[in-house]
CSV table of C-alpha atoms in Angstrom, one decimal:
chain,number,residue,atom,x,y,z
A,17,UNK,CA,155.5,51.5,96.5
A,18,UNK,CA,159.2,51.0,97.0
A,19,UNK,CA,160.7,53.3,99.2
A,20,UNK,CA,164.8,54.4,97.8
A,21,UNK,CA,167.3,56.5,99.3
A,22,UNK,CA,167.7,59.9,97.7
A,23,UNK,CA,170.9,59.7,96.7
A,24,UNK,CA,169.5,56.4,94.5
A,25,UNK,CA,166.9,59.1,92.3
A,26,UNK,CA,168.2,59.7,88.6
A,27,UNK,CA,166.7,62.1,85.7
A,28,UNK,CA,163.7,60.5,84.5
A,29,UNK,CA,162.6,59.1,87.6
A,30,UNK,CA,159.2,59.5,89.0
A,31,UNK,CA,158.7,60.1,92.9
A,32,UNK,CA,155.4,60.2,95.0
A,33,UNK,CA,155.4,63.4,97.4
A,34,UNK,CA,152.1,64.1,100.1
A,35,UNK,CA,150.2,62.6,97.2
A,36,UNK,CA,151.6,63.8,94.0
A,37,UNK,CA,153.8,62.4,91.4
A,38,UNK,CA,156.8,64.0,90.4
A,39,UNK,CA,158.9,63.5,88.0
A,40,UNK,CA,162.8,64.5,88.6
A,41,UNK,CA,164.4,66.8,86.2
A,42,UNK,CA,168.0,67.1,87.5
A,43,UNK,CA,169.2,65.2,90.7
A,44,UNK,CA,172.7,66.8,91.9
A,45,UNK,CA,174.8,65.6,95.0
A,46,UNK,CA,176.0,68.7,97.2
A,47,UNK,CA,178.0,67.8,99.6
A,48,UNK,CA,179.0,71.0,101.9
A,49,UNK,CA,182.4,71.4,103.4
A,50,UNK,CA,180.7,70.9,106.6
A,51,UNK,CA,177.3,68.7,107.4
A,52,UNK,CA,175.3,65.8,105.9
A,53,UNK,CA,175.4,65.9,101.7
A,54,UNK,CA,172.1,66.4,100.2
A,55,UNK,CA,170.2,65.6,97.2
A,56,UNK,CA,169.0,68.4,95.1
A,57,UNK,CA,166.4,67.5,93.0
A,58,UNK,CA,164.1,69.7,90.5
A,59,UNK,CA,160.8,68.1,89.6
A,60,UNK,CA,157.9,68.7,87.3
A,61,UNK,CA,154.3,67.9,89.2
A,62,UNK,CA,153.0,65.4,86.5
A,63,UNK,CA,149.8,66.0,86.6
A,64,UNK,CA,149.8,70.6,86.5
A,65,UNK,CA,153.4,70.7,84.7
A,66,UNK,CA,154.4,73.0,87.8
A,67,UNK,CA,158.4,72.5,88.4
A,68,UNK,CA,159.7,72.7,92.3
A,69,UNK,CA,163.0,71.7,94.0
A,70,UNK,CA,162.8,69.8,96.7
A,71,UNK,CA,166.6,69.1,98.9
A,72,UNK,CA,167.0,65.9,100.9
A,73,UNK,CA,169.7,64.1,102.9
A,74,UNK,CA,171.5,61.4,101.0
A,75,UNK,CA,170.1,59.0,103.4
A,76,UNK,CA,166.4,60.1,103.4
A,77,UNK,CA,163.8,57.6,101.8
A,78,UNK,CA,161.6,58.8,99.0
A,79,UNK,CA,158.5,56.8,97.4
A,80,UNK,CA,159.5,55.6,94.1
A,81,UNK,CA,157.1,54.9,91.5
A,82,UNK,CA,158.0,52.7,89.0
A,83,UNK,CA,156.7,53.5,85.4
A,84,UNK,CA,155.9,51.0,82.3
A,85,UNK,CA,158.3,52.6,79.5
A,86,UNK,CA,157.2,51.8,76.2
A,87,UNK,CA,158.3,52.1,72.5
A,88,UNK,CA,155.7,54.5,70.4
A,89,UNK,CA,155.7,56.3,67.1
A,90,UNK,CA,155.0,59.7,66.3
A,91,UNK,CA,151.5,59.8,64.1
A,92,UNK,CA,150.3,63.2,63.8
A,93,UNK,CA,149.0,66.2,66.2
A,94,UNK,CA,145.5,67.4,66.5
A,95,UNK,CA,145.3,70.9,68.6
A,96,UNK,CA,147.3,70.4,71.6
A,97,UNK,CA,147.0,66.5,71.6
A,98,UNK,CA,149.6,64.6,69.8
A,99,UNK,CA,149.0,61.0,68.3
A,100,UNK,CA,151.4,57.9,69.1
A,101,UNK,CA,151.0,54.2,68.1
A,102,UNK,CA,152.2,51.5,70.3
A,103,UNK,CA,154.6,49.7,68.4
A,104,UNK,CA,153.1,46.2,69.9
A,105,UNK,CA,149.8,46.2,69.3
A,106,UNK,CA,149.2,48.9,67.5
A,107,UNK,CA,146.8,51.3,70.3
A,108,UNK,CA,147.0,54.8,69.8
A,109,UNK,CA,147.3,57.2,72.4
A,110,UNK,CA,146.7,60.8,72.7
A,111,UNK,CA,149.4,63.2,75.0
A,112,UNK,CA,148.7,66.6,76.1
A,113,UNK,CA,150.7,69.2,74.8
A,114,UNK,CA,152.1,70.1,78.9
A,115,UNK,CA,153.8,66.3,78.9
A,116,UNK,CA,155.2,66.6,75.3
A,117,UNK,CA,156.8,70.1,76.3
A,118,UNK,CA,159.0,72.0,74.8
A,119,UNK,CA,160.5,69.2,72.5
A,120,UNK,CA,157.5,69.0,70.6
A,121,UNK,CA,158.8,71.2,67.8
A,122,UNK,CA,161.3,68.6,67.1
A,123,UNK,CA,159.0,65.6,66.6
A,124,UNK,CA,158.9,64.2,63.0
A,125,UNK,CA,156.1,61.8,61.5
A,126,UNK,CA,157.2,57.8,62.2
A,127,UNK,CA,159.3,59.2,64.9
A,128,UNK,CA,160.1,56.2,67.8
A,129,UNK,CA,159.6,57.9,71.1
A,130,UNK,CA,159.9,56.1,74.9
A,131,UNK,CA,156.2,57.1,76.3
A,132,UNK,CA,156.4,56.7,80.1
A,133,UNK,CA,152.7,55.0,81.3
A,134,UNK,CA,151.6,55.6,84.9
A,135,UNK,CA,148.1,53.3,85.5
A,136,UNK,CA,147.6,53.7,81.5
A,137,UNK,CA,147.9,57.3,81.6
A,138,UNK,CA,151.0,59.2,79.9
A,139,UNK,CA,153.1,60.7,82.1
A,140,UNK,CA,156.4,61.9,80.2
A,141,UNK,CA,157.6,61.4,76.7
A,142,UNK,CA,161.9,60.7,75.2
A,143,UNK,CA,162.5,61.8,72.0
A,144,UNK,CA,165.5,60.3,70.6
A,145,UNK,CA,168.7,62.1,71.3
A,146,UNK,CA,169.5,63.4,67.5
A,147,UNK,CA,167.4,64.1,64.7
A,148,UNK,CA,168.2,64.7,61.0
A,149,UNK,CA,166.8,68.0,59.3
A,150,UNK,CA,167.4,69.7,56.3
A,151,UNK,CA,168.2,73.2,56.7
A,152,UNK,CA,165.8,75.9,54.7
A,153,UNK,CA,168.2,79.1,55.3
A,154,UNK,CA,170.8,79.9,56.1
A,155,UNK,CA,173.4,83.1,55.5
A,156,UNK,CA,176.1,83.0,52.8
A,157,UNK,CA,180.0,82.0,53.9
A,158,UNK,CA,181.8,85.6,54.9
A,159,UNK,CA,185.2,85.6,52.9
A,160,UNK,CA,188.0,84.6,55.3
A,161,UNK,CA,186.4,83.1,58.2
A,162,UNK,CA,187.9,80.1,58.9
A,163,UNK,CA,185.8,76.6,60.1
A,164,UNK,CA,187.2,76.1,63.2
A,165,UNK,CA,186.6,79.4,65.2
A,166,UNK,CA,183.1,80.3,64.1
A,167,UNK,CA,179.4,79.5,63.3
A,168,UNK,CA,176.5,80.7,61.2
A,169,UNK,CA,173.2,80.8,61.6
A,170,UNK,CA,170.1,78.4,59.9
A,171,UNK,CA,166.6,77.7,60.3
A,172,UNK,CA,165.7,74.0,60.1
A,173,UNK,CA,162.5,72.5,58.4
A,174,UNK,CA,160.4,72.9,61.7
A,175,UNK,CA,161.5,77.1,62.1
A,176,UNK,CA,163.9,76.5,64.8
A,177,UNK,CA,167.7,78.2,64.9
A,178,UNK,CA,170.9,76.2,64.7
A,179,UNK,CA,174.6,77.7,64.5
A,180,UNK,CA,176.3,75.5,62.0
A,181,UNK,CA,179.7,75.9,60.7
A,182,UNK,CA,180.6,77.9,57.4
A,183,UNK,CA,180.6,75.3,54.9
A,184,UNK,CA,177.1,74.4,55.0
A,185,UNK,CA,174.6,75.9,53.0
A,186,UNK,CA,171.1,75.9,52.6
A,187,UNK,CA,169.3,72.5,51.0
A,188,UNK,CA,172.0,70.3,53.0
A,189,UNK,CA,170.4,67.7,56.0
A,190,UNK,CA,172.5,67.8,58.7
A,191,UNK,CA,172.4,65.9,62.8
A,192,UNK,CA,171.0,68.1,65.4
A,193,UNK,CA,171.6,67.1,68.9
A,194,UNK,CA,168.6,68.0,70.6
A,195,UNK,CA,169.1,66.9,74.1
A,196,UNK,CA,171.9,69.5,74.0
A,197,UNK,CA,170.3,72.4,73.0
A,198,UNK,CA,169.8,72.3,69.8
A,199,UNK,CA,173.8,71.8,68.4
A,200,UNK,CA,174.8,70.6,65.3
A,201,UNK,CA,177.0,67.5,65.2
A,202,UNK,CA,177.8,66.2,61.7
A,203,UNK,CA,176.1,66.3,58.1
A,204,UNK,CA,173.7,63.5,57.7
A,205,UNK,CA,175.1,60.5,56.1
A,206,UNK,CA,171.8,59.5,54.1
């Protein structure tokens, strides 16, 4: 395995550490006002989902692992595997619930999803960076508020909470930005 500087490690990235890999989270450059600068990395153990930060000097060498990303879509979920295809040949392959995460409640059927593949074995999962949704409720429009200085409350088809501006209502299908926290951008154009 390659060994990289610190400073060289970006989200997404996958590091071996006394044996383990690690995938990193958030990398952020401190530099102090006096000494070395430092990398500041938070990473998620691949294998037990447990998240540590680990700080090195910019000019430290870390083993790099370099992962097979491929293009899957989103089949179904079975207990706390979820099905994807491999949009090559057509394999399916199960992922645990712990690499999905948190963004699993924002996976739609047909979805195309980057699978990271580490000796054939899932080790992360992208979903796309927006999604379009319709939005089941929502509360009515107060008279007088204006659309620029304030947002409502919805629930989404899948049960989770977006603040959307006054003028949508319920029924509409709208861009959510989920890397971002769940915003919304734009009504969809469909």
């Amino acid at each position: 395995m390659p060994k990289v500087n610190a400073n060289q490690l970006r989200k997404g990235n996958v590091v071996e550490i006394n044996g383990k890999l690690l995938a990193v989270i958030t990398a952020q450059n401190i530099q102090p006002g006096k000494g070395t600068p430092v990398m500041q990395l938070d990473l998620r153990d691949l294998t037990s989902g447990i998240k540590t930060t680990e700080r090195y000097r910019t000019t430290e060498s870390v083993e790099r692992v370099f992962i097979d990303t491929r293009e899957f879509s989103y089949l179904f979920a079975e207990g706390d595997m979820y099905t994807f295809m491999d949009k090559e040949n057509y394999e399916q392959v199960a992922v645990p619930a712990e690499v999905v995460g948190e963004q699993a409640v924002w996976l739609q059927e047909g979805m195309e999803v980057e699978i990271a593949l580490y000796d054939g074995k899932p080790v992360s999962v992208s979903l796309p960076q927006t999604v379009i949704m319709a939005i089941t409720e929502t509360e009515p429009t107060v008279k007088g508020q204006t659309a620029s200085s304030s947002y409502k409350p919805a629930i989404v088809e899948n049960g989770q909470r977006v603040m959307v501006p006054p003028h949508v209502s319920s029924g509409v299908r709208i861009v959510i930005n989920i890397q971002e926290g769940a915003t919304y951008m734009e009504r969809a154009k469909d």
